[in-house]
PDB file of C-alpha atoms in Angstrom:
ATOM      1  CA  CYS L   1       2.157 -17.096  -3.930  1.00 48.00           C
ATOM      2  CA  PHE L   2       5.404 -15.180  -4.427  1.00 53.00           C
ATOM      3  CA  ILE L   3       5.915 -11.966  -2.556  1.00 49.00           C
ATOM      4  CA  ILE L   4       8.350  -9.092  -2.191  1.00 52.00           C
ATOM      5  CA  TRP L   5       8.090  -8.433   1.515  1.00 50.00           C
ATOM      6  CA  ALA L   6       7.750  -4.908   2.848  1.00 49.00           C
ATOM      7  CA  ARG L   7       7.740  -5.474   6.586  1.00 42.00           C
ATOM      8  CA  PHE L   8       6.733  -8.277   8.879  1.00 38.00           C
ATOM      9  CA  ASN L   9       3.755  -7.637  11.111  1.00 39.00           C
ATOM     10  CA  MET L  10       0.093  -8.500  11.367  1.00 52.00           C
ATOM     11  CA  ALA L  11      -2.145  -9.279   8.428  1.00 74.00           C
ATOM     12  CA  ALA L  12      -4.027  -6.299   7.010  1.00 79.00           C
ATOM     13  CA  PHE L  13      -6.840  -5.555   4.596  1.00 83.00           C
ATOM     14  CA  THR L  14      -9.183  -2.736   3.578  1.00 85.00           C
ATOM     15  CA  HIS L  15     -12.837  -2.557   4.580  1.00 85.00           C
ATOM     16  CA  THR L  16     -15.105   0.006   2.876  1.00 83.00           C
ATOM     17  CA  LEU L  17     -17.759   1.700   5.010  1.00 78.00           C
ATOM     18  CA  SER L  18     -21.183   2.661   3.667  1.00 75.00           C
ATOM     19  CA  ASP L  19     -20.079   6.247   2.971  1.00 65.00           C
ATOM     20  CA  GLY L  20     -17.087   5.093   0.932  1.00 68.00           C
ATOM     21  CA  LEU L  21     -14.440   5.584   3.628  1.00 71.00           C
ATOM     22  CA  LYS L  22     -11.613   3.081   3.199  1.00 76.00           C
ATOM     23  CA  LEU L  23     -10.946   1.637   6.634  1.00 82.00           C
ATOM     24  CA  GLN L  24      -7.605  -0.079   7.197  1.00 84.00           C
ATOM     25  CA  VAL L  25      -8.015  -3.193   9.322  1.00 88.00           C
ATOM     26  CA  GLN L  26      -5.000  -4.643  11.127  1.00 88.00           C
ATOM     27  CA  LEU L  27      -5.908  -8.237  11.927  1.00 88.00           C
ATOM     28  CA  LYS L  28      -4.446 -10.177  14.835  1.00 87.00           C
ATOM     29  CA  ARG L  29      -5.385 -13.747  15.628  1.00 85.00           C
ATOM     30  CA  SER L  30      -5.856 -14.703  19.281  1.00 80.00           C
ATOM     31  CA  ALA L  31      -7.162 -17.642  21.270  1.00 77.00           C
ATOM     32  CA  LYS L  32     -10.056 -15.588  22.615  1.00 78.00           C
ATOM     33  CA  LYS L  33     -13.493 -16.365  21.207  1.00 81.00           C
ATOM     34  CA  ASN L  34     -14.637 -12.728  21.075  1.00 87.00           C
ATOM     35  CA  ILE L  35     -13.819 -10.094  18.441  1.00 90.00           C
ATOM     36  CA  ILE L  36     -12.003  -7.150  20.010  1.00 90.00           C
ATOM     37  CA  LEU L  37     -11.718  -3.748  18.274  1.00 91.00           C
ATOM     38  CA  ARG L  38      -9.133  -1.088  19.103  1.00 89.00           C
ATOM     39  CA  PRO L  39      -8.607   2.301  17.399  1.00 87.00           C
ATOM     40  CA  VAL L  40      -5.321   2.898  15.609  1.00 83.00           C
ATOM     41  CA  SER L  41      -6.010   6.153  13.742  1.00 76.00           C
ATOM     42  CA  ALA L  42      -8.823   8.088  12.095  1.00 71.00           C
ATOM     43  CA  GLU L  43      -8.863   5.498   9.296  1.00 76.00           C
ATOM     44  CA  ALA L  44      -7.538   2.341  10.906  1.00 82.00           C
ATOM     45  CA  ILE L  45      -8.530  -0.139  13.566  1.00 88.00           C
ATOM     46  CA  SER L  46      -6.929  -3.208  15.101  1.00 89.00           C
ATOM     47  CA  VAL L  47      -9.089  -6.344  15.216  1.00 90.00           C
ATOM     48  CA  ASN L  48      -8.373  -9.329  17.431  1.00 89.00           C
ATOM     49  CA  ALA L  49     -10.283 -12.314  16.066  1.00 88.00           C
ATOM     50  CA  PRO L  50     -10.256 -16.046  16.810  1.00 89.00           C
ATOM     51  CA  PRO L  51      -8.345 -18.228  14.336  1.00 86.00           C
ATOM     52  CA  PHE L  52     -11.455 -20.149  13.253  1.00 87.00           C
ATOM     53  CA  LEU L  53     -13.167 -16.983  11.915  1.00 87.00           C
ATOM     54  CA  SER L  54     -12.593 -16.788   8.159  1.00 87.00           C
ATOM     55  CA  LEU L  55     -11.893 -13.497   6.399  1.00 87.00           C
ATOM     56  CA  PRO L  56     -15.258 -13.514   4.530  1.00 88.00           C
ATOM     57  CA  LYS L  57     -17.109 -14.038   7.800  1.00 90.00           C
ATOM     58  CA  LEU L  58     -15.078 -11.326   9.486  1.00 89.00           C
ATOM     59  CA  ALA L  59     -15.842  -8.933   6.606  1.00 88.00           C
ATOM     60  CA  ALA L  60     -19.547  -9.707   6.973  1.00 90.00           C
ATOM     61  CA  TRP L  61     -19.327  -9.081  10.726  1.00 92.00           C
ATOM     62  CA  LEU L  62     -17.637  -5.726  10.134  1.00 91.00           C
ATOM     63  CA  GLN L  63     -20.342  -4.720   7.678  1.00 89.00           C
ATOM     64  CA  THR L  64     -23.116  -5.668  10.106  1.00 91.00           C
ATOM     65  CA  ASN L  65     -21.427  -3.826  12.979  1.00 91.00           C
ATOM     66  CA  GLU L  66     -20.557  -0.579  11.179  1.00 87.00           C
ATOM     67  CA  PRO L  67     -21.879   1.639  14.032  1.00 88.00           C
ATOM     68  CA  LEU L  68     -19.454  -0.101  16.377  1.00 90.00           C
ATOM     69  CA  LEU L  69     -16.601   0.495  13.905  1.00 87.00           C
ATOM     70  CA  ARG L  70     -17.396   4.212  13.803  1.00 82.00           C
ATOM     71  CA  GLN L  71     -17.529   4.406  17.590  1.00 85.00           C
ATOM     72  CA  THR L  72     -14.135   2.734  17.688  1.00 85.00           C
ATOM     73  CA  LEU L  73     -12.686   5.234  15.213  1.00 79.00           C
ATOM     74  CA  GLN L  74     -13.910   8.102  17.360  1.00 76.00           C
ATOM     75  CA  ARG L  75     -11.725   6.818  20.191  1.00 78.00           C
ATOM     76  CA  ALA L  76      -8.558   7.111  18.095  1.00 72.00           C
ATOM     77  CA  PRO L  77      -5.749   9.012  19.851  1.00 64.00           C
ATOM     78  CA  ALA L  78      -5.843  12.739  19.178  1.00 55.00           C
ATOM     79  CA  SER L  79      -2.208  12.751  18.068  1.00 50.00           C
ATOM     80  CA  SER L  80      -2.965  10.089  15.484  1.00 47.00           C
ATOM     81  CA  LEU L  81      -5.999  11.968  14.207  1.00 45.00           C
ATOM     82  CA  ALA L  82      -4.134  15.249  13.814  1.00 52.00           C
ATOM     83  CA  HIS L  83      -0.782  14.077  12.538  1.00 70.00           C
ATOM     84  CA  LEU L  84       0.127  15.061   8.999  1.00 82.00           C
ATOM     85  CA  PRO L  85       3.751  14.582   7.939  1.00 86.00           C
ATOM     86  CA  ASP L  86       5.833  17.575   6.900  1.00 88.00           C
ATOM     87  CA  GLN L  87       7.033  15.653   3.870  1.00 92.00           C
ATOM     88  CA  ILE L  88       6.570  12.364   2.041  1.00 94.00           C
ATOM     89  CA  TRP L  89       8.429  10.452  -0.649  1.00 96.00           C
ATOM     90  CA  TYR L  90       6.924  10.916  -4.110  1.00 96.00           C
ATOM     91  CA  ARG L  91       8.541   9.332  -7.187  1.00 95.00           C
ATOM     92  CA  GLY L  92      11.795   9.086  -5.249  1.00 96.00           C
ATOM     93  CA  GLU L  93      11.872  12.701  -4.094  1.00 95.00           C
ATOM     94  CA  ALA L  94      11.408  13.993  -0.557  1.00 93.00           C
ATOM     95  CA  THR L  95       8.360  16.210  -1.122  1.00 95.00           C
ATOM     96  CA  SER L  96       7.156  18.930   1.246  1.00 94.00           C
ATOM     97  CA  ILE L  97       3.517  18.996   2.385  1.00 93.00           C
ATOM     98  CA  LEU L  98       1.946  22.465   2.597  1.00 92.00           C
ATOM     99  CA  SER L  99      -1.536  23.986   2.680  1.00 90.00           C
ATOM    100  CA  HIS L 100      -2.982  26.346   0.060  1.00 90.00           C
ATOM    101  CA  PRO L 101      -6.284  28.210  -0.409  1.00 90.00           C
ATOM    102  CA  TYR L 102      -7.574  26.085  -3.296  1.00 86.00           C
ATOM    103  CA  SER L 103     -10.048  23.229  -3.360  1.00 86.00           C
ATOM    104  CA  THR L 104      -7.815  20.584  -4.937  1.00 90.00           C
ATOM    105  CA  ILE L 105      -4.449  18.967  -4.273  1.00 92.00           C
ATOM    106  CA  ARG L 106      -1.686  20.384  -6.439  1.00 92.00           C
ATOM    107  CA  HIS L 107       1.889  19.433  -7.277  1.00 90.00           C
ATOM    108  CA  GLU L 108       4.053  22.549  -7.587  1.00 88.00           C
ATOM    109  CA  GLN L 109       7.857  22.806  -7.645  1.00 84.00           C
ATOM    110  CA  GLY L 110       8.558  19.706  -5.622  1.00 85.00           C
ATOM    111  CA  ARG L 111       5.732  20.366  -3.167  1.00 92.00           C
ATOM    112  CA  LEU L 112       2.313  18.860  -2.546  1.00 93.00           C
ATOM    113  CA  LEU L 113      -0.246  21.539  -1.681  1.00 93.00           C
ATOM    114  CA  LEU L 114      -3.355  20.507   0.256  1.00 93.00           C
ATOM    115  CA  PRO L 115      -6.609  22.510   0.612  1.00 90.00           C
ATOM    116  CA  ASP L 116      -6.458  24.565   3.807  1.00 88.00           C
ATOM    117  CA  THR L 117     -10.230  24.231   4.204  1.00 87.00           C
ATOM    118  CA  LEU L 118      -9.716  20.624   5.337  1.00 84.00           C
ATOM    119  CA  SER L 119      -8.843  19.581   8.868  1.00 80.00           C
ATOM    120  CA  PRO L 120      -5.535  17.728   9.366  1.00 83.00           C
ATOM    121  CA  PRO L 121      -7.247  14.312   9.413  1.00 83.00           C
ATOM    122  CA  GLN L 122      -9.171  15.230   6.262  1.00 84.00           C
ATOM    123  CA  GLN L 123      -5.985  16.468   4.601  1.00 88.00           C
ATOM    124  CA  LYS L 124      -4.274  13.208   5.472  1.00 89.00           C
ATOM    125  CA  ALA L 125      -7.138  11.137   4.057  1.00 88.00           C
ATOM    126  CA  ALA L 126      -7.313  13.281   0.908  1.00 89.00           C
ATOM    127  CA  LEU L 127      -3.552  12.988   0.387  1.00 93.00           C
ATOM    128  CA  ARG L 128      -3.710   9.218   0.739  1.00 92.00           C
ATOM    129  CA  ARG L 129      -6.515   8.985  -1.853  1.00 92.00           C
ATOM    130  CA  HIS L 130      -4.598  11.297  -4.171  1.00 94.00           C
ATOM    131  CA  LEU L 131      -1.469   9.156  -3.996  1.00 96.00           C
ATOM    132  CA  GLN L 132      -3.496   6.014  -4.630  1.00 95.00           C
ATOM    133  CA  GLU L 133      -4.926   7.629  -7.756  1.00 95.00           C
ATOM    134  CA  CYS L 134      -1.426   8.641  -8.858  1.00 96.00           C
ATOM    135  CA  ALA L 135      -0.298   5.057  -8.298  1.00 97.00           C
ATOM    136  CA  ALA L 136      -3.129   3.722 -10.457  1.00 96.00           C
ATOM    137  CA  HIS L 137      -2.221   6.095 -13.284  1.00 97.00           C
ATOM    138  CA  THR L 138       1.527   5.437 -13.006  1.00 97.00           C
ATOM    139  CA  LEU L 139       2.326   1.975 -11.655  1.00 98.00           C
ATOM    140  CA  LEU L 140      -0.199  -0.112 -13.563  1.00 97.00           C
ATOM    141  CA  PRO L 141       0.753   1.318 -16.996  1.00 97.00           C
ATOM    142  CA  LEU L 142       4.410   0.810 -16.034  1.00 98.00           C
ATOM    143  CA  LEU L 143       3.701  -2.848 -15.274  1.00 98.00           C
ATOM    144  CA  GLN L 144       1.931  -3.222 -18.617  1.00 98.00           C
ATOM    145  CA  THR L 145       4.901  -1.653 -20.410  1.00 98.00           C
ATOM    146  CA  HIS L 146       7.327  -4.104 -18.824  1.00 98.00           C
ATOM    147  CA  ALA L 147       4.967  -6.995 -19.552  1.00 98.00           C
ATOM    148  CA  GLN L 148       4.981  -6.064 -23.228  1.00 98.00           C
ATOM    149  CA  LYS L 149       8.780  -5.785 -23.318  1.00 97.00           C
ATOM    150  CA  LEU L 150       9.282  -9.124 -21.597  1.00 97.00           C
ATOM    151  CA  GLN L 151       6.334 -10.790 -23.370  1.00 97.00           C
ATOM    152  CA  LEU L 152       5.158 -12.023 -19.996  1.00 97.00           C
ATOM    153  CA  PHE L 153       1.480 -11.350 -19.360  1.00 97.00           C
ATOM    154  CA  PRO L 154      -0.196 -11.818 -15.964  1.00 96.00           C
ATOM    155  CA  ALA L 155      -3.816 -12.897 -15.657  1.00 95.00           C
ATOM    156  CA  ALA L 156      -4.676  -9.465 -14.242  1.00 96.00           C
ATOM    157  CA  THR L 157      -3.021  -6.412 -12.713  1.00 96.00           C
ATOM    158  CA  ALA L 158      -4.118  -4.353  -9.734  1.00 96.00           C
ATOM    159  CA  LEU L 159      -2.908  -2.296  -6.796  1.00 96.00           C
ATOM    160  CA  SER L 160      -2.872  -3.525  -3.229  1.00 93.00           C
ATOM    161  CA  ASN L 161      -2.975  -1.910   0.184  1.00 89.00           C
ATOM    162  CA  ALA L 162      -0.795  -4.604   1.722  1.00 86.00           C
ATOM    163  CA  LYS L 163       1.353  -3.954   4.759  1.00 80.00           C
ATOM    164  CA  THR L 164       3.686  -6.879   4.102  1.00 80.00           C
ATOM    165  CA  PHE L 165       4.750  -6.843   0.451  1.00 88.00           C
ATOM    166  CA  TRP L 166       5.681  -4.522  -2.396  1.00 94.00           C
ATOM    167  CA  GLY L 167       4.487  -6.876  -5.097  1.00 94.00           C
ATOM    168  CA  VAL L 168       2.880 -10.292  -5.393  1.00 93.00           C
ATOM    169  CA  CYS L 169       2.404 -12.655  -8.325  1.00 95.00           C
ATOM    170  CA  ARG L 170      -0.155 -15.439  -8.405  1.00 92.00           C
ATOM    171  CA  SER L 171      -0.906 -17.590 -11.426  1.00 87.00           C
ATOM    172  CA  ARG L 172      -4.679 -17.178 -11.205  1.00 89.00           C
ATOM    173  CA  SER L 173      -5.163 -13.647  -9.883  1.00 90.00           C
ATOM    174  CA  GLY L 174      -2.161 -12.019 -11.560  1.00 95.00           C
ATOM    175  CA  ILE L 175       0.139  -9.331 -10.195  1.00 97.00           C
ATOM    176  CA  ARG L 176      -0.638  -6.742  -7.548  1.00 96.00           C
ATOM    177  CA  LEU L 177       1.622  -3.821  -6.733  1.00 97.00           C
ATOM    178  CA  ASN L 178       1.581  -1.937  -3.445  1.00 96.00           C
ATOM    179  CA  TRP L 179       0.221   1.562  -4.131  1.00 96.00           C
ATOM    180  CA  ARG L 180       2.894   3.018  -1.807  1.00 96.00           C
ATOM    181  CA  LEU L 181       5.455   2.327  -4.554  1.00 97.00           C
ATOM    182  CA  ILE L 182       4.383   5.711  -5.948  1.00 98.00           C
ATOM    183  CA  GLY L 183       6.789   7.099  -3.369  1.00 97.00           C
ATOM    184  CA  ALA L 184       9.774   5.138  -4.677  1.00 97.00           C
ATOM    185  CA  PRO L 185      12.136   6.160  -7.496  1.00 97.00           C
ATOM    186  CA  ASP L 186      11.302   4.908 -10.969  1.00 96.00           C
ATOM    187  CA  PHE L 187      14.165   2.378 -10.983  1.00 97.00           C
ATOM    188  CA  VAL L 188      12.747   0.806  -7.812  1.00 97.00           C
ATOM    189  CA  ALA L 189       9.244   0.537  -9.306  1.00 97.00           C
ATOM    190  CA  ASP L 190      10.826  -0.919 -12.468  1.00 97.00           C
ATOM    191  CA  TYR L 191      12.589  -3.553 -10.375  1.00 97.00           C
ATOM    192  CA  VAL L 192       9.403  -4.600  -8.549  1.00 97.00           C
ATOM    193  CA  CYS L 193       7.483  -4.886 -11.834  1.00 98.00           C
ATOM    194  CA  ILE L 194      10.210  -6.994 -13.445  1.00 98.00           C
ATOM    195  CA  HIS L 195      10.635  -9.117 -10.332  1.00 97.00           C
ATOM    196  CA  GLU L 196       6.951 -10.036 -10.285  1.00 97.00           C
ATOM    197  CA  LEU L 197       6.733 -10.617 -14.047  1.00 97.00           C
ATOM    198  CA  CYS L 198       9.690 -12.994 -13.873  1.00 97.00           C
ATOM    199  CA  HIS L 199       7.744 -15.101 -11.401  1.00 96.00           C
ATOM    200  CA  LEU L 200       5.366 -16.063 -14.217  1.00 96.00           C
ATOM    201  CA  PRO L 201       7.869 -18.467 -15.874  1.00 95.00           C
ATOM    202  CA  HIS L 202       9.784 -19.059 -12.614  1.00 95.00           C
ATOM    203  CA  PRO L 203       7.416 -19.525  -9.633  1.00 93.00           C
ATOM    204  CA  ASN L 204      10.324 -19.549  -7.184  1.00 92.00           C
ATOM    205  CA  HIS L 205      13.526 -17.693  -6.337  1.00 92.00           C
ATOM    206  CA  SER L 206      15.809 -20.083  -8.186  1.00 95.00           C
ATOM    207  CA  PRO L 207      19.082 -19.100  -9.906  1.00 95.00           C
ATOM    208  CA  GLN L 208      17.161 -19.133 -13.185  1.00 96.00           C
ATOM    209  CA  PHE L 209      14.662 -16.656 -11.766  1.00 96.00           C
ATOM    210  CA  TRP L 210      17.346 -14.224 -10.575  1.00 95.00           C
ATOM    211  CA  ALA L 211      19.236 -14.576 -13.853  1.00 96.00           C
ATOM    212  CA  ARG L 212      16.121 -13.471 -15.732  1.00 96.00           C
ATOM    213  CA  VAL L 213      15.492 -10.591 -13.320  1.00 96.00           C
ATOM    214  CA  ASN L 214      19.056  -9.336 -13.588  1.00 95.00           C
ATOM    215  CA  ARG L 215      18.990  -9.700 -17.363  1.00 95.00           C
ATOM    216  CA  HIS L 216      16.146  -7.172 -17.547  1.00 96.00           C
ATOM    217  CA  THR L 217      17.168  -4.734 -14.816  1.00 94.00           C
ATOM    218  CA  PRO L 218      20.634  -3.697 -13.623  1.00 92.00           C
ATOM    219  CA  HIS L 219      19.090  -2.119 -10.516  1.00 93.00           C
ATOM    220  CA  THR L 220      18.324  -5.119  -8.314  1.00 95.00           C
ATOM    221  CA  ALA L 221      20.926  -4.351  -5.657  1.00 94.00           C
ATOM    222  CA  ALA L 222      20.236  -0.605  -5.726  1.00 96.00           C
ATOM    223  CA  ALA L 223      16.474  -1.171  -5.393  1.00 95.00           C
ATOM    224  CA  LYS L 224      16.934  -3.483  -2.414  1.00 93.00           C
ATOM    225  CA  GLN L 225      19.208  -0.925  -0.796  1.00 94.00           C
ATOM    226  CA  TRP L 226      16.680   1.865  -1.353  1.00 95.00           C
ATOM    227  CA  PHE L 227      13.964  -0.220   0.299  1.00 93.00           C
ATOM    228  CA  LYS L 228      16.281  -0.905   3.221  1.00 90.00           C
ATOM    229  CA  GLN L 229      16.993   2.799   3.718  1.00 93.00           C
ATOM    230  CA  HIS L 230      13.610   4.357   2.889  1.00 93.00           C
ATOM    231  CA  GLY L 231      10.956   1.648   2.635  1.00 92.00           C
ATOM    232  CA  GLN L 232       9.533   2.260   6.099  1.00 88.00           C
ATOM    233  CA  ALA L 233       8.972   5.940   5.253  1.00 91.00           C
ATOM    234  CA  LEU L 234       6.490   4.957   2.534  1.00 93.00           C
ATOM    235  CA  PHE L 235       4.071   3.960   5.309  1.00 89.00           C
ATOM    236  CA  VAL L 236       3.983   7.426   6.876  1.00 89.00           C
ATOM    237  CA  LEU L 237       0.312   7.969   5.969  1.00 88.00           C
ATOM    238  CA  ASP L 238      -0.889   4.745   7.593  1.00 79.00           C
TER     239      ASP L 238
END
């Protein structure tokens, strides 16, 4: 497993509720035998679970205890529920967030306009879904384009909701890109795609690997610097 790290913290995954809501689960392992739930936001919870409980068993437990999950979400701090950023990064541009009297999200003149009929938490959730859709329509075709140019083809391609990496390459499951890369400039997304593709012939970070990466993108240093300066801001909707 070869990863471009985003930030170091707890493990995280997405759990889908029966109504389709994507719930972000921040998983912490503890010595306690009980599962402990804590609210993080309107769409996220923290779960303390014992180390012997596997992820499939935890997912099954979450599904069985959905009413408890919803009760936990209702206890989320009011500030977390209501917070909507004034701006986000989108394709490398600081983009203002405003409301408008229409029923859909619109991109207009460097702004993202959200329906004013939605509450702030609903606007935040709708914006997150919108950006994930934009990522699917932008990042995955970009990865395919680079794969064709390099003649390096992963087993599969997909987006991830990871909190700890920008991209990951595995021989069996292929390459996954963090959907939050939709906020980064194109040269940064190009770098992540090329980085992960180059792991197919070089499953390491050897000199040969970096030579291949740098042969296909001149932006390695600039991309790393952009992540250092702005990477944390791509998590503003979490």
